[in-house]
Short mmCIF file of C-alpha atoms in Angstrom, two decimals:
data_model
loop_
_atom_site.label_atom_id
_atom_site.label_comp_id
_atom_site.label_asym_id
_atom_site.label_seq_id
_atom_site.Cartn_x
_atom_site.Cartn_y
_atom_site.Cartn_z
CA MET A 1 -18.33 -10.27 20.93
CA LEU A 2 -21.56 -11.78 19.65
CA VAL A 3 -22.62 -11.16 16.06
CA SER A 4 -25.94 -12.27 14.63
CA ILE A 5 -26.23 -13.57 11.08
CA ALA A 6 -28.39 -10.55 10.24
CA ASP A 7 -25.49 -8.26 11.19
CA LEU A 8 -22.71 -10.01 9.28
CA ASP A 9 -22.69 -7.32 6.59
CA ARG A 10 -21.53 -4.82 9.24
CA PHE A 11 -18.76 -7.07 10.54
CA ARG A 12 -15.16 -6.44 9.40
CA LEU A 13 -12.64 -9.26 9.50
CA LEU A 14 -8.94 -9.40 8.77
CA VAL A 15 -7.87 -12.80 7.48
CA VAL A 16 -4.11 -13.36 7.54
CA GLY A 17 -2.39 -16.50 6.40
CA ASP A 18 -1.02 -18.74 3.71
CA LEU A 19 -2.54 -17.86 0.34
CA MET A 20 -2.95 -20.50 -2.34
CA LEU A 21 -4.42 -20.93 -5.77
CA ASP A 22 -6.17 -24.24 -6.41
CA ARG A 23 -6.15 -25.20 -10.09
CA TYR A 24 -8.16 -28.07 -11.57
CA TRP A 25 -7.69 -29.53 -15.04
CA TYR A 26 -10.56 -31.77 -16.16
CA GLY A 27 -10.79 -34.06 -19.15
CA PRO A 28 -11.21 -37.59 -20.43
CA ALA A 29 -8.36 -40.10 -20.37
CA SER A 30 -8.88 -42.54 -23.20
CA ARG A 31 -5.39 -43.90 -23.76
CA ILE A 32 -2.05 -44.66 -22.11
CA SER A 33 1.04 -42.66 -22.98
CA PRO A 34 3.63 -44.46 -25.14
CA GLU A 35 6.38 -42.73 -23.10
CA ALA A 36 5.36 -44.13 -19.69
CA PRO A 37 2.49 -46.18 -18.28
CA VAL A 38 0.35 -43.14 -17.41
CA PRO A 39 -3.02 -41.94 -18.73
CA VAL A 40 -3.10 -39.16 -21.31
CA VAL A 41 -5.70 -36.57 -20.26
CA HIS A 42 -7.24 -34.39 -22.95
CA VAL A 43 -7.85 -31.21 -20.90
CA ARG A 44 -11.27 -29.76 -21.70
CA ASP A 45 -11.96 -27.57 -18.69
CA ILE A 46 -9.81 -25.52 -16.33
CA GLU A 47 -10.98 -24.16 -12.99
CA GLU A 48 -9.12 -21.80 -10.65
CA ARG A 49 -10.21 -21.21 -7.05
CA PRO A 50 -8.77 -19.38 -4.07
CA GLY A 51 -7.28 -21.82 -1.56
CA GLY A 52 -5.84 -21.75 1.94
CA ALA A 53 -6.49 -18.47 3.74
CA ALA A 54 -7.91 -17.06 0.48
CA ASN A 55 -10.67 -19.69 0.60
CA VAL A 56 -11.46 -18.68 4.19
CA ALA A 57 -11.80 -15.06 3.04
CA LEU A 58 -13.99 -16.09 0.10
CA ASN A 59 -16.35 -18.06 2.35
CA LEU A 60 -16.67 -15.16 4.79
CA ALA A 61 -17.38 -12.70 1.97
CA ALA A 62 -20.11 -15.04 0.71
CA LEU A 63 -21.77 -14.62 4.13
CA GLY A 64 -21.70 -10.84 3.71
CA VAL A 65 -18.69 -10.11 5.93
CA LYS A 66 -16.40 -7.26 4.88
CA VAL A 67 -13.04 -9.00 4.51
CA THR A 68 -9.48 -7.79 4.21
CA LEU A 69 -7.07 -10.54 3.22
CA MET A 70 -3.37 -10.31 4.01
CA GLY A 71 -0.69 -12.77 2.99
CA VAL A 72 2.49 -13.46 1.07
CA VAL A 73 2.57 -14.28 -2.66
CA GLY A 74 5.08 -14.40 -5.48
CA LYS A 75 5.16 -11.86 -8.29
CA ASP A 76 3.57 -14.24 -10.75
CA ASP A 77 0.48 -15.13 -12.75
CA ALA A 78 -0.98 -17.19 -9.91
CA ALA A 79 -0.97 -14.14 -7.60
CA ALA A 80 -2.65 -12.03 -10.30
CA VAL A 81 -5.34 -14.68 -10.85
CA LEU A 82 -5.89 -14.95 -7.10
CA ARG A 83 -6.22 -11.17 -6.69
CA ARG A 84 -8.69 -10.84 -9.60
CA ARG A 85 -10.85 -13.68 -8.30
CA LEU A 86 -10.94 -12.27 -4.76
CA GLU A 87 -11.53 -8.66 -5.76
CA ARG A 88 -14.46 -9.83 -7.88
CA GLU A 89 -16.02 -10.91 -4.56
CA THR A 90 -15.25 -7.48 -2.99
CA ILE A 91 -12.42 -8.80 -0.82
CA ASP A 92 -9.78 -6.18 -0.06
CA CYS A 93 -6.44 -7.82 -0.92
CA ASP A 94 -3.35 -6.68 0.95
CA PHE A 95 -0.73 -8.94 -0.62
CA LEU A 96 2.94 -8.78 0.26
CA TYR A 97 4.89 -9.69 -2.89
CA VAL A 98 8.12 -11.66 -2.74
CA PRO A 99 10.06 -11.60 -6.03
CA ASP A 100 11.63 -14.87 -7.21
CA CYS A 101 9.13 -16.96 -5.22
CA ALA A 102 6.14 -18.86 -6.52
CA THR A 103 2.66 -18.24 -5.16
CA THR A 104 1.59 -21.54 -3.60
CA THR A 105 -0.41 -23.35 -6.28
CA LYS A 106 -1.98 -26.81 -6.15
CA LEU A 107 -2.76 -28.25 -9.58
CA ARG A 108 -5.03 -31.29 -9.71
CA VAL A 109 -5.59 -33.30 -12.90
CA ILE A 110 -8.98 -35.01 -12.85
CA SER A 111 -10.54 -37.51 -15.24
CA ARG A 112 -13.86 -39.31 -14.78
CA ASN A 113 -14.27 -37.80 -11.30
CA GLN A 114 -10.93 -39.32 -10.24
CA GLN A 115 -7.93 -37.22 -9.25
CA LEU A 116 -4.95 -38.64 -11.12
CA ILE A 117 -2.21 -36.42 -9.74
CA ARG A 118 -1.62 -33.26 -7.75
CA LEU A 119 1.30 -30.98 -8.59
CA ASP A 120 2.43 -28.47 -5.95
CA PHE A 121 4.21 -25.26 -6.92
CA GLU A 122 5.44 -23.54 -3.78
CA ASP A 123 8.28 -21.83 -1.99
CA SER A 124 8.77 -21.46 1.74
CA PHE A 125 9.26 -17.67 1.44
CA THR A 126 12.46 -17.91 3.50
CA GLN A 127 13.71 -14.55 2.18
CA PHE A 128 10.46 -12.89 3.31
CA ASN A 129 10.95 -10.71 6.39
CA PRO A 130 7.97 -11.32 8.73
CA THR A 131 8.43 -7.82 10.17
CA ARG A 132 6.88 -6.45 6.96
CA LEU A 133 3.74 -8.46 7.63
CA THR A 134 3.62 -7.45 11.30
CA GLU A 135 3.86 -3.75 10.39
CA ARG A 136 1.04 -3.99 7.83
CA PHE A 137 -0.98 -6.08 10.29
CA ARG A 138 -0.69 -3.45 13.04
CA PHE A 139 -1.78 -0.74 10.62
CA ALA A 140 -4.87 -2.75 9.57
CA LEU A 141 -6.05 -3.50 13.13
CA SER A 142 -7.90 -0.21 13.59
CA ASN A 143 -10.18 -0.99 10.63
CA VAL A 144 -11.41 -4.46 11.67
CA ASP A 145 -13.51 -6.09 14.39
CA ALA A 146 -11.65 -9.40 14.63
CA ILE A 147 -8.77 -11.43 13.20
CA ILE A 148 -8.58 -14.90 11.66
CA LEU A 149 -5.12 -16.44 11.32
CA SER A 150 -5.17 -19.28 8.80
CA ASP A 151 -1.98 -21.32 9.07
CA TYR A 152 -1.03 -23.92 6.46
CA ALA A 153 2.67 -23.92 7.46
CA LYS A 154 3.78 -22.31 4.17
CA GLY A 155 5.76 -19.49 5.82
CA CYS A 156 3.40 -16.52 6.10
CA LEU A 157 2.74 -17.00 9.83
CA ARG A 158 6.30 -17.75 10.91
CA ASP A 159 6.05 -15.01 13.55
CA VAL A 160 2.44 -15.69 14.55
CA ALA A 161 3.16 -14.75 18.19
CA SER A 162 3.80 -11.10 17.21
CA LEU A 163 0.50 -10.94 15.33
CA ILE A 164 -1.48 -12.40 18.23
CA LYS A 165 0.23 -10.06 20.70
CA ALA A 166 -0.51 -6.98 18.55
CA ALA A 167 -4.15 -7.97 18.02
CA ARG A 168 -4.74 -8.65 21.71
CA ALA A 169 -3.09 -5.32 22.64
CA ALA A 170 -5.56 -3.63 20.28
CA GLY A 171 -8.45 -5.46 21.96
CA LYS A 172 -9.26 -7.59 18.91
CA PRO A 173 -10.35 -11.22 19.22
CA VAL A 174 -8.07 -13.68 17.41
CA ILE A 175 -9.36 -16.90 15.86
CA VAL A 176 -6.68 -19.36 14.74
CA ASP A 177 -7.04 -22.19 12.25
CA PRO A 178 -3.80 -24.03 13.14
CA LYS A 179 -1.49 -26.37 11.29
CA GLY A 180 0.19 -29.19 13.16
CA ASN A 181 -0.14 -29.89 16.85
CA ASP A 182 2.21 -27.34 18.42
CA PHE A 183 -0.60 -25.21 19.83
CA LYS A 184 1.80 -23.32 22.14
CA ARG A 185 2.81 -21.14 19.22
CA TYR A 186 -0.75 -19.75 19.20
CA ALA A 187 -0.71 -18.75 22.89
CA GLY A 188 -2.92 -15.73 23.52
CA ALA A 189 -5.43 -16.51 20.77
CA THR A 190 -9.09 -16.15 21.70
CA VAL A 191 -10.13 -19.36 19.93
CA ILE A 192 -8.23 -22.18 18.23
CA THR A 193 -10.41 -24.19 15.85
#
């Protein structure tokens, strides 16, 4: 399948993978805390951006591609922020919610263009049944031209083999952005980046 840049607005992609919210807190650090030898940052600006597979979807939408994004999130504020930000860019969000789990969030505190710390809020979604994702995935296949699987090893693509098998059976090309170096788990993919 060859798609020209001029035709990207007619192309429909399903992005499936680990969804994240990247948060940035910016501000000056002008003193050291009396409680511990760490800088005190006076937060003046907060930025929130889609990360992980959500960032892949955002970049594709910016190119004019019609994107459906599928992944696992918690029932929390981070998931709501992520959905609002993505829907603003006309990305169709098909989130699978897992109660009592946190949406993967990376919080970076930055002062004077220097990252001071990164705080990770995440769960491995162990109570999430991957069959739910596979069922939704199969249903979505008829409405897309190709699949991107974006793996950050956070739990969404635990059963990636079933997704690849279903997509290939439907005649859809599968592009994988892998995590780690066990490429055997992506057997059957059209392309591994």
